[in-house]
PDB file of C-alpha atoms in Angstrom:
ATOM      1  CA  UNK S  51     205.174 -14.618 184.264  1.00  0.00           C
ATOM      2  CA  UNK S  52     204.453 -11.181 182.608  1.00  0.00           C
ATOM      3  CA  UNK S  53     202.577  -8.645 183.732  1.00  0.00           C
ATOM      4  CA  UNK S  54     201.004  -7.627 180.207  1.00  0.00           C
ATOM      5  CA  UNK S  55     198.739 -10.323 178.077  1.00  0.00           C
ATOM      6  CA  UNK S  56     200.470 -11.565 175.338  1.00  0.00           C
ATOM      7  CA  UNK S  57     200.057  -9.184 172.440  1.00  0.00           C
ATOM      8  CA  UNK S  58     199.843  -9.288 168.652  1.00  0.00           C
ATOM      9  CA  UNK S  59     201.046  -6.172 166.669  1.00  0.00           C
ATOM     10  CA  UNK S  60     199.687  -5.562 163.244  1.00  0.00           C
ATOM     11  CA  UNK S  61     201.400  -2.773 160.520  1.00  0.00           C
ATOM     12  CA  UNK S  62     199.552  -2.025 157.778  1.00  0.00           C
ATOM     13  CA  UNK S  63     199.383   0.645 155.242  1.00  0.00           C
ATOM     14  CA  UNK S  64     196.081   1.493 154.062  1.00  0.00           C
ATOM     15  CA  UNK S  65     192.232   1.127 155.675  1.00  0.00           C
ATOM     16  CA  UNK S  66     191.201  -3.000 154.257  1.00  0.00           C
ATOM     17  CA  UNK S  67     194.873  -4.025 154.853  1.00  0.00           C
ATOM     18  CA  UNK S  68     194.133  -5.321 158.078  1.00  0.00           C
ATOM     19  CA  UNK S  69     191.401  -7.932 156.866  1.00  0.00           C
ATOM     20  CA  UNK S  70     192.971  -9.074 153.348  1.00  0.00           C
ATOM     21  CA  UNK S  71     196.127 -10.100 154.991  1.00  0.00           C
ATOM     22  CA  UNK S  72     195.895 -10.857 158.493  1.00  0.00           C
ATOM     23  CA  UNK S  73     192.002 -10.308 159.209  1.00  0.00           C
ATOM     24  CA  UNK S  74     191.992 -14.410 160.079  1.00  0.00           C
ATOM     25  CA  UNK S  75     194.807 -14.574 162.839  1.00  0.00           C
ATOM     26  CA  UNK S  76     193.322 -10.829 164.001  1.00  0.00           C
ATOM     27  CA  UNK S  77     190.113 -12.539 164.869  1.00  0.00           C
ATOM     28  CA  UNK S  78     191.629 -15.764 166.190  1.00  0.00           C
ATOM     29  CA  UNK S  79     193.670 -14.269 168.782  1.00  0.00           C
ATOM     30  CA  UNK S  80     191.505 -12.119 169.488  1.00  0.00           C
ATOM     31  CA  UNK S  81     189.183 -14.871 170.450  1.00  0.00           C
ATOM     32  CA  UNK S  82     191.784 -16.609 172.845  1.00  0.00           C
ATOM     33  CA  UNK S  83     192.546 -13.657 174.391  1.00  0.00           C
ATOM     34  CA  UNK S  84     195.404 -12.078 173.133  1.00  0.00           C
ATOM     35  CA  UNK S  85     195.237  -8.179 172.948  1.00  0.00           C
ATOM     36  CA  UNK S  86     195.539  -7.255 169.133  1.00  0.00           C
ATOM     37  CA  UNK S  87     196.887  -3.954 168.057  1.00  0.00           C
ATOM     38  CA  UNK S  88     196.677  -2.438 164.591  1.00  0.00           C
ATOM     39  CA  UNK S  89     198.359  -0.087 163.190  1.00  0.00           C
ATOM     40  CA  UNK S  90     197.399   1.997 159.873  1.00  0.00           C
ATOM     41  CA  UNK S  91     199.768   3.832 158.561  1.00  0.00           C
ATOM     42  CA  UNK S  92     197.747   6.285 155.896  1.00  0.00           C
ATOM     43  CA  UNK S  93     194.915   7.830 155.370  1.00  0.00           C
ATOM     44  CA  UNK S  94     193.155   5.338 152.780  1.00  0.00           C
ATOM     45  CA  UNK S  95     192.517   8.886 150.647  1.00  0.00           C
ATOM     46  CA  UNK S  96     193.942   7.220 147.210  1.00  0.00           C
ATOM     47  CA  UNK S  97     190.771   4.673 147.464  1.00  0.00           C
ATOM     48  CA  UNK S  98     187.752   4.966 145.309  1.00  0.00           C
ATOM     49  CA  UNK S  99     185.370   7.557 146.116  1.00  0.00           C
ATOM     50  CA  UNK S 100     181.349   7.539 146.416  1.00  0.00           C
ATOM     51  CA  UNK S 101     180.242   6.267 143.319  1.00  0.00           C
ATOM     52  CA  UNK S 102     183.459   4.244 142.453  1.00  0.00           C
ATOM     53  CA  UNK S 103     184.990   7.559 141.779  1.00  0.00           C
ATOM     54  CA  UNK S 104     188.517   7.171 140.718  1.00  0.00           C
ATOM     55  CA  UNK S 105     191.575   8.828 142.253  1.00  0.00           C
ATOM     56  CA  UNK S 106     192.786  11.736 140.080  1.00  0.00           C
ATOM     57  CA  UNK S 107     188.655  11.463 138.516  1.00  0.00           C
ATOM     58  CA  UNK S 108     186.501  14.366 138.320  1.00  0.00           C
ATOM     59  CA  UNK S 109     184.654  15.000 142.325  1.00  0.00           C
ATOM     60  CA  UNK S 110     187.568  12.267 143.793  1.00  0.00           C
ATOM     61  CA  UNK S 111     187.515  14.504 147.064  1.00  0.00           C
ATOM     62  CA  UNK S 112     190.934  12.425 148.971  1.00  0.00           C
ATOM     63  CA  UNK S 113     190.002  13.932 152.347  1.00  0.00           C
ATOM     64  CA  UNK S 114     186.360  13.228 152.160  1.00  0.00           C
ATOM     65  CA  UNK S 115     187.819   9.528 150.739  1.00  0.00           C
ATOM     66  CA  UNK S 116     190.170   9.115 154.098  1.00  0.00           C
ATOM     67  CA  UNK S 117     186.847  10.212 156.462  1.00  0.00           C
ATOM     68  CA  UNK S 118     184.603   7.819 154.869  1.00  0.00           C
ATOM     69  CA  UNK S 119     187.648   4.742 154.838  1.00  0.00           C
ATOM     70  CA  UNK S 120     187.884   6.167 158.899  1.00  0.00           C
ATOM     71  CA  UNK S 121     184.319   5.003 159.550  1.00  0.00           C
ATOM     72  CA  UNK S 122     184.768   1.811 157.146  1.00  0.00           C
ATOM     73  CA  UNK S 123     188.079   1.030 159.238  1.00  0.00           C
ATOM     74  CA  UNK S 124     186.787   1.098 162.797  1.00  0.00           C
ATOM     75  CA  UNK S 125     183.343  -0.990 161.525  1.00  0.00           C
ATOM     76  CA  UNK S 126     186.384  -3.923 160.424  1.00  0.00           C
ATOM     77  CA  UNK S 127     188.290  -3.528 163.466  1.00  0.00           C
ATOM     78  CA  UNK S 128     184.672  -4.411 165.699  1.00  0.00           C
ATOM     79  CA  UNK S 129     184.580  -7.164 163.426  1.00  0.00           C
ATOM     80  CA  UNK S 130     187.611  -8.607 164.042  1.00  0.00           C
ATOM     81  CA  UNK S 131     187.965  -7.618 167.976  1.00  0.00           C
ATOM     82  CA  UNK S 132     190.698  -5.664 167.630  1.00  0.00           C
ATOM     83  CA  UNK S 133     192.233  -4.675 170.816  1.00  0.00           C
ATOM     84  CA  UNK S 134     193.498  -1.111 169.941  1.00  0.00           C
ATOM     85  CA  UNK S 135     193.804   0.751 166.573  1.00  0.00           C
ATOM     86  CA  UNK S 136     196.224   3.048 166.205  1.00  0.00           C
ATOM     87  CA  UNK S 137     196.362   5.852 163.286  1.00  0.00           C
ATOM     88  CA  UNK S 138     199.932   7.564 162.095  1.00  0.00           C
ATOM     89  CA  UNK S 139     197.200   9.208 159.813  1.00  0.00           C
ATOM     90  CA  UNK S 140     200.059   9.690 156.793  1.00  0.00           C
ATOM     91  CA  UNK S 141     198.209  10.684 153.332  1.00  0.00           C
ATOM     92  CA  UNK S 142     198.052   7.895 151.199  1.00  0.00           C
ATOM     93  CA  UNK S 143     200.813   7.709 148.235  1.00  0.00           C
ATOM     94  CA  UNK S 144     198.649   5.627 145.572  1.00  0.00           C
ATOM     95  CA  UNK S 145     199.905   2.974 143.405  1.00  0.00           C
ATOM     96  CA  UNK S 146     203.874   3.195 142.662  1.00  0.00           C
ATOM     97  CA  UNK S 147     203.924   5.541 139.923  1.00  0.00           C
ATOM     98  CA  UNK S 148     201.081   8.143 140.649  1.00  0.00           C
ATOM     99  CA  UNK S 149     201.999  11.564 140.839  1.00  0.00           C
ATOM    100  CA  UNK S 150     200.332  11.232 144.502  1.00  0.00           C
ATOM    101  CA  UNK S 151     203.675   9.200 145.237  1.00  0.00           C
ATOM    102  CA  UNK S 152     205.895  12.984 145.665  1.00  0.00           C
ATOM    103  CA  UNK S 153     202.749  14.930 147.333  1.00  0.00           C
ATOM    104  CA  UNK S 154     203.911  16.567 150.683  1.00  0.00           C
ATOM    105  CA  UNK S 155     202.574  14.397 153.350  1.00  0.00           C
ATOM    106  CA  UNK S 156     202.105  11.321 151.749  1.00  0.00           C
ATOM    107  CA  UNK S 157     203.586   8.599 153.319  1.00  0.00           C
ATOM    108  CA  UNK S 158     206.094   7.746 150.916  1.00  0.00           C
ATOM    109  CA  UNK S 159     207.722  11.055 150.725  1.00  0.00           C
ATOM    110  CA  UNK S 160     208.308  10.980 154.873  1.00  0.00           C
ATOM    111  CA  UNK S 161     211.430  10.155 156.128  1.00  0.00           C
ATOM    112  CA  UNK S 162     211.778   6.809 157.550  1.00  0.00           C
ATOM    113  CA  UNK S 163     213.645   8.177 161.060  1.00  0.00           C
ATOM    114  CA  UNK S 164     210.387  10.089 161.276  1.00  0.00           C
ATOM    115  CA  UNK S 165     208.255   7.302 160.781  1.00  0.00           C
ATOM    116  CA  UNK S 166     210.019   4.999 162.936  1.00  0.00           C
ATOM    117  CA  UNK S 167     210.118   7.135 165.508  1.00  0.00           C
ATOM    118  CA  UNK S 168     206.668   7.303 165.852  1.00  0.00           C
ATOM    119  CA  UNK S 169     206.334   3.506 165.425  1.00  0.00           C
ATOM    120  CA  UNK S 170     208.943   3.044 168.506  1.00  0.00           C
ATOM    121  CA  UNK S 171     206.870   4.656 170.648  1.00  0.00           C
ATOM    122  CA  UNK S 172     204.224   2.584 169.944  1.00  0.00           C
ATOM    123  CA  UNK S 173     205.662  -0.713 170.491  1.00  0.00           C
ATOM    124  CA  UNK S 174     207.300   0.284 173.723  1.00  0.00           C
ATOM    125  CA  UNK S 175     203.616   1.477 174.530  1.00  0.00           C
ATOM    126  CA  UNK S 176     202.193  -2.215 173.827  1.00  0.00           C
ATOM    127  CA  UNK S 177     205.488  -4.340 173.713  1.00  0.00           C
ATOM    128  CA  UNK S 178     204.103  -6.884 171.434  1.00  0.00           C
ATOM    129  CA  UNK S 179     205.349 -10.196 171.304  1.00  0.00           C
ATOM    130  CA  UNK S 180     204.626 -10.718 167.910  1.00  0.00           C
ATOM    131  CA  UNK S 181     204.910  -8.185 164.906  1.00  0.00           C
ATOM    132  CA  UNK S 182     203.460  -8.418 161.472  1.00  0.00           C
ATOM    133  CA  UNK S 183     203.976  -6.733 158.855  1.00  0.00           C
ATOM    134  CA  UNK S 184     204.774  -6.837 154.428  1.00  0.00           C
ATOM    135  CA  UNK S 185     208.315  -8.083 153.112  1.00  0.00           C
ATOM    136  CA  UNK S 186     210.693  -5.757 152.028  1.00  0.00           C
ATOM    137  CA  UNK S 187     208.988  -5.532 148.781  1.00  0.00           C
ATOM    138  CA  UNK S 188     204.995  -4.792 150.313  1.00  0.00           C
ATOM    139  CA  UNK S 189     204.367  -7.957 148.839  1.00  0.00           C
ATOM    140  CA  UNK S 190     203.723  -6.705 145.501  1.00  0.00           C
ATOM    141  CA  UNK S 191     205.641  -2.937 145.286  1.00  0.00           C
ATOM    142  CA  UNK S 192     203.133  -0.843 146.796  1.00  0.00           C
ATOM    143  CA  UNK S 193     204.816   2.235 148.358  1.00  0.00           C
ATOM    144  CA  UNK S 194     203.277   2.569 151.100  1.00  0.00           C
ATOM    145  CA  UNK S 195     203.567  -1.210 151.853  1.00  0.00           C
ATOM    146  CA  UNK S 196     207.294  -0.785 151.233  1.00  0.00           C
ATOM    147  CA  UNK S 197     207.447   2.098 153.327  1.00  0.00           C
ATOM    148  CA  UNK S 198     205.550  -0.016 156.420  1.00  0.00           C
ATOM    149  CA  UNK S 199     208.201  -2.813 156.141  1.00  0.00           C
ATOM    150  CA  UNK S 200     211.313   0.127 156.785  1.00  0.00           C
ATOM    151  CA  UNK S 201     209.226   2.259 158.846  1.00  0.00           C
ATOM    152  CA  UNK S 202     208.730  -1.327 161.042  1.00  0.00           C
ATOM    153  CA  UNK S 203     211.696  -2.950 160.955  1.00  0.00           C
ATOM    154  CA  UNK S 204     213.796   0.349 161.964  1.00  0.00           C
ATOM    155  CA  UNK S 205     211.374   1.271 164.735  1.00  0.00           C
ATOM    156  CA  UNK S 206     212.370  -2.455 166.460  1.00  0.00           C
ATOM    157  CA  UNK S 207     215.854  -1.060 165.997  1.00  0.00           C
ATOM    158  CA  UNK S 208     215.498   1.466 168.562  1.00  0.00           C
ATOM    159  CA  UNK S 209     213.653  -0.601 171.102  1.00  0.00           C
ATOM    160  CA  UNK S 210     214.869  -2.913 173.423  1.00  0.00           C
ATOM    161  CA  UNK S 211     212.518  -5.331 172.223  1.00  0.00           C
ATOM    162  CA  UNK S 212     212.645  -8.312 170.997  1.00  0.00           C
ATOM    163  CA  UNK S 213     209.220  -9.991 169.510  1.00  0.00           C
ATOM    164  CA  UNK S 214     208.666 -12.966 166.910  1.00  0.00           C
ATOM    165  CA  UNK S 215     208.801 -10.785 163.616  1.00  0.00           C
ATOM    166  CA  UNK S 216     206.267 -11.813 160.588  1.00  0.00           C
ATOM    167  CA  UNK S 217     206.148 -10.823 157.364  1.00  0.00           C
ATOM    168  CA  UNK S 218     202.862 -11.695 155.388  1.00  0.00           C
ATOM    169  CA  UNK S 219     202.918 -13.377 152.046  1.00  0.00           C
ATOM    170  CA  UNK S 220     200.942 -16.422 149.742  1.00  0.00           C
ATOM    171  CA  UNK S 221     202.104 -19.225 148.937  1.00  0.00           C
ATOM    172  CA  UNK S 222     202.878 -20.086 144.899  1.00  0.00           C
ATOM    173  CA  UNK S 223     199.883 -22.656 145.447  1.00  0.00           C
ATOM    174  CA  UNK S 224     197.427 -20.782 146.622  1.00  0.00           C
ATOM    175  CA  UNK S 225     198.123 -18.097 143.793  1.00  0.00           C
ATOM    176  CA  UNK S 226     197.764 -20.577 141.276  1.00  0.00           C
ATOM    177  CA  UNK S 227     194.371 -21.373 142.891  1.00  0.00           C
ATOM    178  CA  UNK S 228     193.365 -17.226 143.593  1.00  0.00           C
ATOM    179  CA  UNK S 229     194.528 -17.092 139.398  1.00  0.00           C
ATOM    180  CA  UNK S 230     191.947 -19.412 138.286  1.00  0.00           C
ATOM    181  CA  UNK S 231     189.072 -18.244 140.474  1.00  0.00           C
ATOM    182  CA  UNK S 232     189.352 -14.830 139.098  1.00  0.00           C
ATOM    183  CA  UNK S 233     189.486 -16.262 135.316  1.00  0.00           C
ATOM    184  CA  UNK S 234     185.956 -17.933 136.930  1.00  0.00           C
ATOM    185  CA  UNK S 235     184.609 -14.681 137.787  1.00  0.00           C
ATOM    186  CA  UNK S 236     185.803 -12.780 135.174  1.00  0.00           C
ATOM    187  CA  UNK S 237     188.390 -11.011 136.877  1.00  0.00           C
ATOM    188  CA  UNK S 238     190.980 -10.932 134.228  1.00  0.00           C
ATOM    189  CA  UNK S 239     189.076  -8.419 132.359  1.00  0.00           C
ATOM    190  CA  UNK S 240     190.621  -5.271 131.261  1.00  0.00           C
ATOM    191  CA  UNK S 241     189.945  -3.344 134.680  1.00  0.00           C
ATOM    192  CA  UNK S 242     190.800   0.445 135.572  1.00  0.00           C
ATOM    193  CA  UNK S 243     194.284   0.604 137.415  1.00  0.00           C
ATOM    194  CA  UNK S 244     193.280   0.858 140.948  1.00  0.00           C
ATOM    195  CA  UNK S 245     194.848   0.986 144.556  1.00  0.00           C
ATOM    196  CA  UNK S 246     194.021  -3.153 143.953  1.00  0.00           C
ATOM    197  CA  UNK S 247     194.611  -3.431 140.506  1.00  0.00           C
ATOM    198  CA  UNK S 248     197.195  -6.093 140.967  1.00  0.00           C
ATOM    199  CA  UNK S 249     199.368  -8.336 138.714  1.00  0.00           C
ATOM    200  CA  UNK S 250     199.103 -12.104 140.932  1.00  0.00           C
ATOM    201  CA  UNK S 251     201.366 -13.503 138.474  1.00  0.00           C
ATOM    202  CA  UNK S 252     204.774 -13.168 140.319  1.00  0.00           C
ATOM    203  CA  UNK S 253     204.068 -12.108 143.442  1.00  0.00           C
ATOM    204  CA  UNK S 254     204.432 -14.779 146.777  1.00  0.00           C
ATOM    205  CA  UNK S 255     206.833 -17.347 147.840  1.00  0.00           C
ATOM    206  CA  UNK S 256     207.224 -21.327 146.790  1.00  0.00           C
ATOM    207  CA  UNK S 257     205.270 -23.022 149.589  1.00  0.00           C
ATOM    208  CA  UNK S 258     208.857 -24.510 151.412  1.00  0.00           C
ATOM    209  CA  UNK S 259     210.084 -21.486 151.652  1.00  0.00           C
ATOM    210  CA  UNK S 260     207.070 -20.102 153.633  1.00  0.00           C
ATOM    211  CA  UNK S 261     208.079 -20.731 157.503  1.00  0.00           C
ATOM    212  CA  UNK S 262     204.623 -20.092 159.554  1.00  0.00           C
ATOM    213  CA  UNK S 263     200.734 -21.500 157.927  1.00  0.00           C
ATOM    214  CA  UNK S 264     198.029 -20.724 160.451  1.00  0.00           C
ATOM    215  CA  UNK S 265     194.472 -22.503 160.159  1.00  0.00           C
ATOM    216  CA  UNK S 266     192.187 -19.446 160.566  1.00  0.00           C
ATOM    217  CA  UNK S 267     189.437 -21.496 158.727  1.00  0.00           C
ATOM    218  CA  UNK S 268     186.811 -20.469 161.797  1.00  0.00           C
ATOM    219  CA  UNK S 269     187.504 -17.254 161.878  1.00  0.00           C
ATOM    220  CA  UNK S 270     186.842 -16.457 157.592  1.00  0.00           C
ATOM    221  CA  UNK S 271     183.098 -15.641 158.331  1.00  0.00           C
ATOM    222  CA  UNK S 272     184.625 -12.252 160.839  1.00  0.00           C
ATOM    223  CA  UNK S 273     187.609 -12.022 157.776  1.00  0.00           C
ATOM    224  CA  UNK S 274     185.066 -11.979 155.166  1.00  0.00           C
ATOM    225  CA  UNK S 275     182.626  -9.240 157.176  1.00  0.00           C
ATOM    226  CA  UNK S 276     185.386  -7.304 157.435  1.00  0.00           C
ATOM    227  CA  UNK S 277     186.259  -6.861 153.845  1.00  0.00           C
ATOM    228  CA  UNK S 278     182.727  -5.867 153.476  1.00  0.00           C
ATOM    229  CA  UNK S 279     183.197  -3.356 156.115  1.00  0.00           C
ATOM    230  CA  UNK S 280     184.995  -1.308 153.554  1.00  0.00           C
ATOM    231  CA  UNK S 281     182.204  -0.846 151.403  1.00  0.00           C
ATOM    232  CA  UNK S 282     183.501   2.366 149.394  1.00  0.00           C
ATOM    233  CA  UNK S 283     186.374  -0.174 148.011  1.00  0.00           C
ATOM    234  CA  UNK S 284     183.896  -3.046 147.086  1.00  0.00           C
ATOM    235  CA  UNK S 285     184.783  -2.659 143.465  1.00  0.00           C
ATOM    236  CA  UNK S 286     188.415  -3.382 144.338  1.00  0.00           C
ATOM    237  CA  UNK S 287     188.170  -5.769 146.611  1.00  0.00           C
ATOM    238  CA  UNK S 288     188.089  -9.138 144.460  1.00  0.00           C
ATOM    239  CA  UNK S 289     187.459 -11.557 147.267  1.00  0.00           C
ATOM    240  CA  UNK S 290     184.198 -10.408 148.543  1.00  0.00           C
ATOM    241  CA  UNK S 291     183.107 -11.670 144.583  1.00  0.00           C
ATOM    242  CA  UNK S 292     183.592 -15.267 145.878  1.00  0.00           C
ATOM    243  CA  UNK S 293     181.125 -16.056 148.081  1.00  0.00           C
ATOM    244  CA  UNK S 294     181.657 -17.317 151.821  1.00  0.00           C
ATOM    245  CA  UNK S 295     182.286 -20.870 150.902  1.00  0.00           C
ATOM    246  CA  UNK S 296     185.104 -19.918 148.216  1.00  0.00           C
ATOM    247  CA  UNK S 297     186.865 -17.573 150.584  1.00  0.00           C
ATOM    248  CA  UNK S 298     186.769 -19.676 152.995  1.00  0.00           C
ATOM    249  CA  UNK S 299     188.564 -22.263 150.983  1.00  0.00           C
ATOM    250  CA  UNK S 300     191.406 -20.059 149.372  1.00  0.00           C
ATOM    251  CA  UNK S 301     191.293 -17.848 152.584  1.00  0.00           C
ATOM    252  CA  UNK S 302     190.973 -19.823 155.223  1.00  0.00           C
ATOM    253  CA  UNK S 303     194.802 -20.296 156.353  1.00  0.00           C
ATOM    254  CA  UNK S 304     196.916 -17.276 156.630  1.00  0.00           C
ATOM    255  CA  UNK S 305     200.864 -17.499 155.989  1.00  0.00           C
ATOM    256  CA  UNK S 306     204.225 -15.975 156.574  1.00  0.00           C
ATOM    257  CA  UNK S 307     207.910 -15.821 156.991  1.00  0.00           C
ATOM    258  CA  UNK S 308     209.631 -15.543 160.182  1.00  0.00           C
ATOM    259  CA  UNK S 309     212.179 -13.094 160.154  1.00  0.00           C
ATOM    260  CA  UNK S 310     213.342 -12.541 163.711  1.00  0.00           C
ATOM    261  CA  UNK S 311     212.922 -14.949 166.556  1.00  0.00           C
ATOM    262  CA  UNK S 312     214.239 -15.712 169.872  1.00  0.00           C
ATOM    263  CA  UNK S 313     211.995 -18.642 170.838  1.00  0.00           C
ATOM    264  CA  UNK S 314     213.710 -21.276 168.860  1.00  0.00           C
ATOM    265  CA  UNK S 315     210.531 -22.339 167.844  1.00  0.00           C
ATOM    266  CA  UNK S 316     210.849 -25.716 165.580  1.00  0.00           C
ATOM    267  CA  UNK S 317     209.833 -24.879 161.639  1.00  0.00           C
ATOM    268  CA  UNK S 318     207.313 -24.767 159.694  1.00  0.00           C
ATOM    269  CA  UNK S 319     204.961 -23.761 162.568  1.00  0.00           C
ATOM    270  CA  UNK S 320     201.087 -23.318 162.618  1.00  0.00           C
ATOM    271  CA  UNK S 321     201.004 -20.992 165.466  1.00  0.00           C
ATOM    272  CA  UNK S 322     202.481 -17.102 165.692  1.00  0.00           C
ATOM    273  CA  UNK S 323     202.815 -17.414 169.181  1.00  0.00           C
ATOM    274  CA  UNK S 324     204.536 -20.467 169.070  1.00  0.00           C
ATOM    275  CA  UNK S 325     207.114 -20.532 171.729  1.00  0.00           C
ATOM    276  CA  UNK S 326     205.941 -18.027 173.595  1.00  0.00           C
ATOM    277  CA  UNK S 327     202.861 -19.654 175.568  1.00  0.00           C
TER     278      UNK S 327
END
């Protein structure tokens, strides 16, 4: 027996990155009592401002941005009972491409030893038995994403530990599915380029090669509260357009790839902590 509850680590990039991609297992273990710890990586400060003020716009004010996205962040992580959120407080690089992406400070301009570092600590703080975070590629070439994934995966290197090891991604099927409900809603309008603007057209895995589909069905009301929780990024954030029933439909299981395992646990599995309890 341990002397530590079992524990779920989350690493995300940005404030909203939480809920979109994990928000549904967040709130289920919470609920059966596993400690859940996120950790954001950035500041949020390349989000819209008040007004749906656009980064590099006129009165886009990235500090007051990253204090609002604060506030917005620690309403979602009530929502989802998050055990402990943790902040490495990096400015935010923007979309791959923006001149934000070579700023001093951002996140993608800091060394990954640095960054790793800092992670280290933190999982030899919690040791987590499960980590989460975005494929090599930050599931669809967001730099700060991509930097999460190294920052992550070369902090484990210079622990002793040895957790389950997720990385978050969407089945072809359900993009298929996400495609046509934005045709629905008119979401493949000609839209500003955004931290969401995203292309869904080649971005998840077929659905055998996905190793791990958890039913967080139950749990899509807390997901779906916490999205809204980021109100400054409303514009962005194309799910909330759905309604509860949609999302809860196309939302309502959460999936991933196993990368690193010691359990032996038999594939495909429904349960991140399978093995392990």
């Amino acid at each position: 027996m341990v002397d530590r509850p079992l524990t779920l680590m989350a690493v995300h990039a940005h404030p909203d990155d939480e809920a979109t991609g994990t928000g549904g297992v967040l709130a289920r273990y919470a609920a059966e009592g596993i400690r859940t710890v996120l950790v954001t990586c950035t500041d949020g400060g390349c989000g819209d401002g008040p007004g749906g003020v656009k980064p590099g716009d006129p009165g886009h004010d990235p500090a007051a941005v990253a204090a609002i996205r604060r506030q917005e962040l620690e309403a979602s992580c009530e929502v989802l009972k998050i055990s402990h959120l943790e902040l490495l407080e990096y400015a935010d690089s923007g979309m791959m491409g923006w001149p934000t992406n070579d700023a001093p400070g951002s996140f993608w301009q800091a060394p990954v030893a640095e960054g790793a570092a800092r992670l280290a600590a933190l999982l030899r703080q919690y040791r987590p038995d499960v980590v989460v975070t975005y494929d090599e590629n930050g599931f669809y070439g967001h730099p700060d994403h991509i930097q999460a994934n190294r920052i992550t995966m070369a902090a484990l290197e210079l622990t002793d530990l040895t957790p389950k090891v997720y990385w978050t991604t969407v089945p072809f099927s359900t993009m298929r599915r996400f495609g046509e409900a934005m045709r629905e809603l008119g979401g493949d309008e000609e839209q500003p380029e955004s931290e969401e603007a995203v292309d869904f057209s080649d971005i998840g895995l077929p659905d055998e090669e996905i190793s791990t589909w958890v039913d967080t069905a139950a749990f899509a009301g807390q997901k779906f509260d916490a999205l809204a929780a980021h109100a400054s990024q409303g514009e962005n954030i194309f799910f909330l357009k759905m309604g509860l029933e949609r999302f809860t439909d196309l939302m309502g299981v959460e999936t991933f790839v196993r990368v690193r395992d010691t359990t032996d646990a038999a594939l495909p599995e429904d349960d991140l902590f399978a093995g392990l309890r």
